XYZ file of C-alpha atoms in Angstrom:
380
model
C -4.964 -12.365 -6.190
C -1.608 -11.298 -4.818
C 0.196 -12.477 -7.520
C -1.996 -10.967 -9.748
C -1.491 -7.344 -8.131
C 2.347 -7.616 -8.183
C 1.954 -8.581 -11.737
C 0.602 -5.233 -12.565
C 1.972 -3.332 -10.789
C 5.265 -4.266 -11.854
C 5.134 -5.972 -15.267
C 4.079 -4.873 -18.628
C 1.361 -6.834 -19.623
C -1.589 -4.507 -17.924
C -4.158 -5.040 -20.111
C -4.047 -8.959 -20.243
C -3.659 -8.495 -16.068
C -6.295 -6.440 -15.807
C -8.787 -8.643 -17.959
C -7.911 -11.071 -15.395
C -8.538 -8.855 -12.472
C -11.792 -7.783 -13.649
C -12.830 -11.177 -13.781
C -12.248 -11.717 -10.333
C -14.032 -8.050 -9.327
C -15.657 -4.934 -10.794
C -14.514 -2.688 -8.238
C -10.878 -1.969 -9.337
C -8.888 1.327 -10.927
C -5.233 1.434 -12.261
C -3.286 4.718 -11.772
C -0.454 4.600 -13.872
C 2.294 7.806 -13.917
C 5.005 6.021 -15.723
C 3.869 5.652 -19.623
C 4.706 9.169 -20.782
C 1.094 9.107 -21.492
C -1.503 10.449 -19.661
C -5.653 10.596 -20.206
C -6.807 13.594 -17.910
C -6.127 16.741 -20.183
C -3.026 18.876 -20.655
C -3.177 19.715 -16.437
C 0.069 20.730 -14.874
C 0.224 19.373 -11.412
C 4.512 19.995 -10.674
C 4.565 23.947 -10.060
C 6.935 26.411 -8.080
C 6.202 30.034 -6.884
C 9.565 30.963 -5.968
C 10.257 28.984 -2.627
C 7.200 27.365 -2.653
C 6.349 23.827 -4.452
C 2.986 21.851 -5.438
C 4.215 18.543 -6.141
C 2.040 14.833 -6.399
C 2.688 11.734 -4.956
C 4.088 10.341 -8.539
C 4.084 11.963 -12.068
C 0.330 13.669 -12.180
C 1.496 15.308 -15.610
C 1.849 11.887 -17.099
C -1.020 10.139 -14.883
C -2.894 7.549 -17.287
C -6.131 5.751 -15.894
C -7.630 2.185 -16.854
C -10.693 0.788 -15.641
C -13.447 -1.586 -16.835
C -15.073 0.853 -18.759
C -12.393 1.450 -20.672
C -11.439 -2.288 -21.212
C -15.091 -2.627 -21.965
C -14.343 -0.118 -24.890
C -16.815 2.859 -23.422
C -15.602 5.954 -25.355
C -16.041 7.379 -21.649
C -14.373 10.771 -20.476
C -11.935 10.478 -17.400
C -13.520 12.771 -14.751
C -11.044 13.782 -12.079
C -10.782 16.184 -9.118
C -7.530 17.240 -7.275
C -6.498 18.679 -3.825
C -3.757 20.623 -2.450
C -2.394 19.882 1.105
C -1.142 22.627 2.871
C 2.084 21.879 4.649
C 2.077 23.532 8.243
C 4.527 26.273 7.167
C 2.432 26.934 4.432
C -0.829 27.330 6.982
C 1.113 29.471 9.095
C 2.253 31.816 6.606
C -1.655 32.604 5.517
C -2.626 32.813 8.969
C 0.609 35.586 9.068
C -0.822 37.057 6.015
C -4.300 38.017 7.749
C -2.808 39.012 10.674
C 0.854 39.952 11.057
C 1.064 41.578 7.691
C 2.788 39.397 5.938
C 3.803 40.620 2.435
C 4.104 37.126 0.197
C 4.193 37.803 -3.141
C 5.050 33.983 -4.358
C 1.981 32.563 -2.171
C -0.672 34.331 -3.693
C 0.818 33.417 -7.007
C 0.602 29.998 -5.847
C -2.597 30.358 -4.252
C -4.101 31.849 -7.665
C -3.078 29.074 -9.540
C -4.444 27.154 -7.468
C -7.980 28.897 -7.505
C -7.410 28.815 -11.264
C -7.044 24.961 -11.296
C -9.738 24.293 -9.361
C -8.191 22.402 -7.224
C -9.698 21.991 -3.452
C -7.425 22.872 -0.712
C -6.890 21.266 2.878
C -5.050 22.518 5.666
C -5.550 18.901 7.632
C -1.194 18.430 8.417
C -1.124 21.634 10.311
C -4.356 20.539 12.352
C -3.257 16.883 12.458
C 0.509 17.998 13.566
C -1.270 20.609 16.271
C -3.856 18.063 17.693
C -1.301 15.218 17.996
C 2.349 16.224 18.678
C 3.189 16.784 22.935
C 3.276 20.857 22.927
C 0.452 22.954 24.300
C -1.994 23.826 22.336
C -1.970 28.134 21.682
C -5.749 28.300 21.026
C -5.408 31.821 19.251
C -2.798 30.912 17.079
C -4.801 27.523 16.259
C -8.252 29.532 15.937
C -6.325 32.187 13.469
C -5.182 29.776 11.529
C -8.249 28.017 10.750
C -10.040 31.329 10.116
C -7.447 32.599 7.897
C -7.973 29.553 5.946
C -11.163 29.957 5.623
C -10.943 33.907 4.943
C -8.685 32.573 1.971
C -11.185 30.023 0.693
C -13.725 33.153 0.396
C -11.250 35.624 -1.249
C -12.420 37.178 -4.299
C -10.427 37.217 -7.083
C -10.112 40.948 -6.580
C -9.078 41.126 -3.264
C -6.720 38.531 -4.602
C -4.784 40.465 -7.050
C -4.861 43.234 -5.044
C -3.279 41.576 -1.782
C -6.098 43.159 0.443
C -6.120 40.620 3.192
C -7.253 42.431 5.684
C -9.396 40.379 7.907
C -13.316 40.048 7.193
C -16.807 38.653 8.304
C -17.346 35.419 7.349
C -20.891 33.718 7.173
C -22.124 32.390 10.311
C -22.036 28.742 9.678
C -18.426 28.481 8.955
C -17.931 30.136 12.590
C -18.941 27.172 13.472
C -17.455 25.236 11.219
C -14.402 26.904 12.978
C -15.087 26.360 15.901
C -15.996 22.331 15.793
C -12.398 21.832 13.806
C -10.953 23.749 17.114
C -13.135 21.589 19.373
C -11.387 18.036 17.555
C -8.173 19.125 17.985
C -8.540 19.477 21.273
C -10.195 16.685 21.516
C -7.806 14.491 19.869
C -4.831 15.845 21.886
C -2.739 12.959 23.027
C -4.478 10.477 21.253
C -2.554 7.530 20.625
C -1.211 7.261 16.927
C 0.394 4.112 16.171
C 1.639 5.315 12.750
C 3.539 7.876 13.841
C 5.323 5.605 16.876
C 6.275 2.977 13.920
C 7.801 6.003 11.709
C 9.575 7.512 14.624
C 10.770 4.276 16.107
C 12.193 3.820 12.675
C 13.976 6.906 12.691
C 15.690 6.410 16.222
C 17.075 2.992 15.587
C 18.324 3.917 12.014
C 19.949 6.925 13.998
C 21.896 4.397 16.912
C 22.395 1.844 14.412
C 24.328 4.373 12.387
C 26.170 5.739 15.162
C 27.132 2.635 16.813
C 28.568 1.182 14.009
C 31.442 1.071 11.052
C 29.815 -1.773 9.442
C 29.124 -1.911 5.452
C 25.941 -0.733 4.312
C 24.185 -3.983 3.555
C 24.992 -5.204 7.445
C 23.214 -2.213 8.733
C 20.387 -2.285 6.789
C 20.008 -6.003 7.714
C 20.044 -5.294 11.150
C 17.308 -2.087 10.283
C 15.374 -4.278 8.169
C 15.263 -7.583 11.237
C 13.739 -4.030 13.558
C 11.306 -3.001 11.533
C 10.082 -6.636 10.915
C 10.363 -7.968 14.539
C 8.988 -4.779 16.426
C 7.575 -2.427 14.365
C 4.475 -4.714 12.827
C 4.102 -3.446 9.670
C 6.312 -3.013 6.575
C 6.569 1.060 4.996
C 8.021 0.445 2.219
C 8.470 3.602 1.026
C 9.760 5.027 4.320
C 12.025 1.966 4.773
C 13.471 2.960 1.673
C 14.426 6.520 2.640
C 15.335 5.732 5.780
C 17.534 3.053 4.587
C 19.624 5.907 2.266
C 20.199 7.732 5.293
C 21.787 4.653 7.284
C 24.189 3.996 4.598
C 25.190 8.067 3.621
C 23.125 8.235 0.109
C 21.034 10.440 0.698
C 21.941 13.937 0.017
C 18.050 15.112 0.789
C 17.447 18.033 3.264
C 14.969 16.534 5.139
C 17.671 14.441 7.327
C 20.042 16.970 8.440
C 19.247 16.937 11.944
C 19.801 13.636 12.454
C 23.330 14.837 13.490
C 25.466 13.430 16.163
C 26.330 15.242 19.871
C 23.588 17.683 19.504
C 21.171 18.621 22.354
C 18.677 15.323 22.985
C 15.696 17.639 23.791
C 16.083 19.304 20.458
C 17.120 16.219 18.550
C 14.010 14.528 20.336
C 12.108 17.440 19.067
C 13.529 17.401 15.099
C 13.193 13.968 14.887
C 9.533 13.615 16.276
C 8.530 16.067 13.432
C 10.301 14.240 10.632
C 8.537 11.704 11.904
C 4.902 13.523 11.857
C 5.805 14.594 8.055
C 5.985 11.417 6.758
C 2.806 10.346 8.453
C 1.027 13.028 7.051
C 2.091 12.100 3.359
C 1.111 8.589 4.525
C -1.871 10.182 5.278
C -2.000 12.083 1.894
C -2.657 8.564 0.493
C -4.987 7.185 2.922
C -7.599 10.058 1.861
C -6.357 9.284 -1.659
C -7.906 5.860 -1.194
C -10.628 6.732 0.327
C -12.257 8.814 -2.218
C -11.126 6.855 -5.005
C -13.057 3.684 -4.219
C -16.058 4.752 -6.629
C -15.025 4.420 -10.092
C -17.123 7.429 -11.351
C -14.050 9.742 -10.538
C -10.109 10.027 -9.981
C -8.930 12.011 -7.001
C -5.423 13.219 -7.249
C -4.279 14.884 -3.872
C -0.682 16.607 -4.336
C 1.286 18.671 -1.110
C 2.388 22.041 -0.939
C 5.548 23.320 0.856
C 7.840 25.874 1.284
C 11.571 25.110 1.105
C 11.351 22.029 3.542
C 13.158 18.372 2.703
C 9.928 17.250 2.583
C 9.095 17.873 -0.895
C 12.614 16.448 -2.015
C 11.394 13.501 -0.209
C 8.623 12.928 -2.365
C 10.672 13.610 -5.212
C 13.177 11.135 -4.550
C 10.873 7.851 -4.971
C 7.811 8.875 -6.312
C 5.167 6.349 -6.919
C 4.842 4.990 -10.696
C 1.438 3.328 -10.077
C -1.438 2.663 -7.663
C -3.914 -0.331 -7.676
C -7.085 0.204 -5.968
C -9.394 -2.876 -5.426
C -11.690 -3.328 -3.233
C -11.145 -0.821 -1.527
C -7.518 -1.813 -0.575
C -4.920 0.388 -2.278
C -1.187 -1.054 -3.622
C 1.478 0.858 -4.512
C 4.633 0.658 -6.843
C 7.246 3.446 -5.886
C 10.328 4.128 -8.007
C 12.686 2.336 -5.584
C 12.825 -0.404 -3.071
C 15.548 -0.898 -0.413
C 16.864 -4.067 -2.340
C 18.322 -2.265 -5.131
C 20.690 -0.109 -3.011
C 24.137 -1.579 -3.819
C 24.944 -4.745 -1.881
C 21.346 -5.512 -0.756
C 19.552 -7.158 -3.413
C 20.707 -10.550 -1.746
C 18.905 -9.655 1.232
C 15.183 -10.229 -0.689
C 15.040 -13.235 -0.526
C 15.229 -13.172 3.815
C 12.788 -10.391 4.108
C 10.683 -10.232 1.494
C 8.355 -13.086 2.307
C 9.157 -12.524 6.078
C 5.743 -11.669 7.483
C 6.093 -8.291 10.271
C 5.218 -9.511 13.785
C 2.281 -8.415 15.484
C 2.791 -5.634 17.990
C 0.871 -3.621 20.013
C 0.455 -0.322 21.087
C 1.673 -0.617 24.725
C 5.085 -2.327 23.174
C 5.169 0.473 20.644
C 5.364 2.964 23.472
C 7.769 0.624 25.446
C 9.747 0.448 22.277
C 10.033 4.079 21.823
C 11.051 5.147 25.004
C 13.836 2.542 24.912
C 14.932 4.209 21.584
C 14.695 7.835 23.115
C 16.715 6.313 25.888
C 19.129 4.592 23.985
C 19.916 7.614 21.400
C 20.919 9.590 24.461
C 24.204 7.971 24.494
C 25.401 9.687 21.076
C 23.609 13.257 22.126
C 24.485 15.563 24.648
């Protein structure tokens, strides 16, 4: 079966793979965003409101899907259903719109095209990042925030186009709706999150290897690729990737400018630990992805939305070109792999096949305030 799932997700005979994979299960569904083609309607997915961006995890505007029915030759519609994710900065600017008078013309527009989508909307990152990141919680600011979003979800289209967002009555139940998402991030504050500790782990010792060293490229990334196998315990391939750029000066992207030399540790400490919290959440992004695509009655596309941050130039910079869900499980092809930056394609054939060691969370913690430790020595 493995073989089978790199085969389509990487070659080009997907049809004659998939017959075979449907003869091993019926529960399967092929995204593919790199044909040109695409079988969900003329929807545009890629849009920006003046500093703000909705962008997808890979090329929605080209997004073609196969399934059985379709290899069965069912003359069968492609139903589909998509979802914005707020970035925090985006939540916080709503929440400022109710209630600080915030005059944002681009928003709305974004908002309305939104609303004229249909798309659903989330605003889980902000109360992910709020319920699991080491500051104090500021219960107004939280509770504001979750009514504004809800204010916004119950708009008309009037009060809409006429920027009236003035704060209102909402119906009783989603009070309480309110007030239980309030309740669970406080609940969840300081909950362990091992995903997070791998990402930000991985960000530390791609920082001190960099700084300690005028090595070649393809040295350092050995050395970040033996860490991430050895002590991390699991293999992100698309965050490897990035982070790999980084380490040997290729990546021009926003996102990593604070991963500067002799600055203050408490706010390095602090930058980092939210780059780190970003790309969990688009990890996240594809976790819920998988989760509601496991029927094969419907494709759910969820895309992010985010004002001026690295983070959409992130996703832009190795988007994925297809997604395999079976059983449940979901695989990924993404633009780029570490092995193709120059000098490293000879290192495949020591990591690839090199399972990640099992770790657990009590080492992760260890691990990380080693790292936090250790990076001291290049910060002031």
């Amino acid at each position: 079966m493995r073989e089978l799932i790199s085969e389509i997700l990487n070659g080009r005979n997907v049809i004659e793979n998939c017959l075979k994979l449907d003869s091993l299960t019926e529960n399967w569904k092929l995204l593919l965003f790199d044909t040109n083609v695409n079988n969900l309607g003329g929807m545009e997915f890629h849009k920006k409101f003046g500093k703000y961006e909705i962008c997808g995890m890979g090329d929605y505007n080209h997004c073609f899907v196969l399934n059985r029915k379709m290899l069965e030759g069912k003359d069968v519609p492609v139903l589909f259903s998509a979802c914005v994710n707020y970035d925090t900065n985006v939540s916080s600017y709503i929440s400022s719109m109710f209630f600080k008078n915030r005059k944002d013309d681009d928003l709305v527009k974004m908002v309305q095209y939104i609303r004229k989508q249909k798309f659903q909307t989330t605003c889980q990152h902000y109360a992910f990042e709020i319920s699991l990141n080491l500051y104090p919680i500021n219960e107004n600011a939280v509770y504001n925030t979750l009514y504004a979003d809800n204010m916004l979800a119950n708009m008309s289209e009037e009060q809409l186009e006429k920027r009236d967002f003035s704060p209102f009555v909402l119906p009783e139940e989603l009070y309480h709706n309110i007030y239980i998402a309030l309740q669970n991030i406080k609940s969840d504050k300081g909950r362990d999150y091992e995903l997070f500790e791998c990402i930000y782990s991985m960000l530390l010792k791609a920082f001190i290897i960099k700084s300690d060293s005028k090595r070649e490229s393809r040295k350092k990334i050995e050395e970040f690729l033996d860490f991430v196998l050895t002590n991390i315990g699991c293999y992100l391939e698309n965050e490897v990737y990035l982070i790999a750029k980084y380490l040997c000066n290729e990546s021009n992207n926003e996102f990593f400018r604070h991963m500067q030399q002799n600055r203050n540790k408490e706010k390095f400490l602090k930058d980092v630990r939210g780059m780190a919290w970003d790309l969990c959440h688009l990890r996240n992004v594809l976790e819920e992805m998988r989760g509601r695509n496991i029927s094969d009655d419907i494709v759910f596309l969820h895309c992010f939305a985010s004002y001026e941050t690295g983070l959409i130039d992130i996703l832009k910079s190795n988007p994925i070109k297809r997604i395999l869900y079976v059983d449940g499980q979901a695989y990924y092809k993404y633009e780029h792999e570490v092995f193709e930056i120059d000098g490293c394609m000879e290192l495949r054939k020591k990591f690839e096949e090199r399972p990640a060691g099992s770790v657990n969370n009590s080492a992760l913690k260890e691990l990380v305030a080693h790292l936090e430790e250790e990076v001291g020595h290049f910060l002031k």
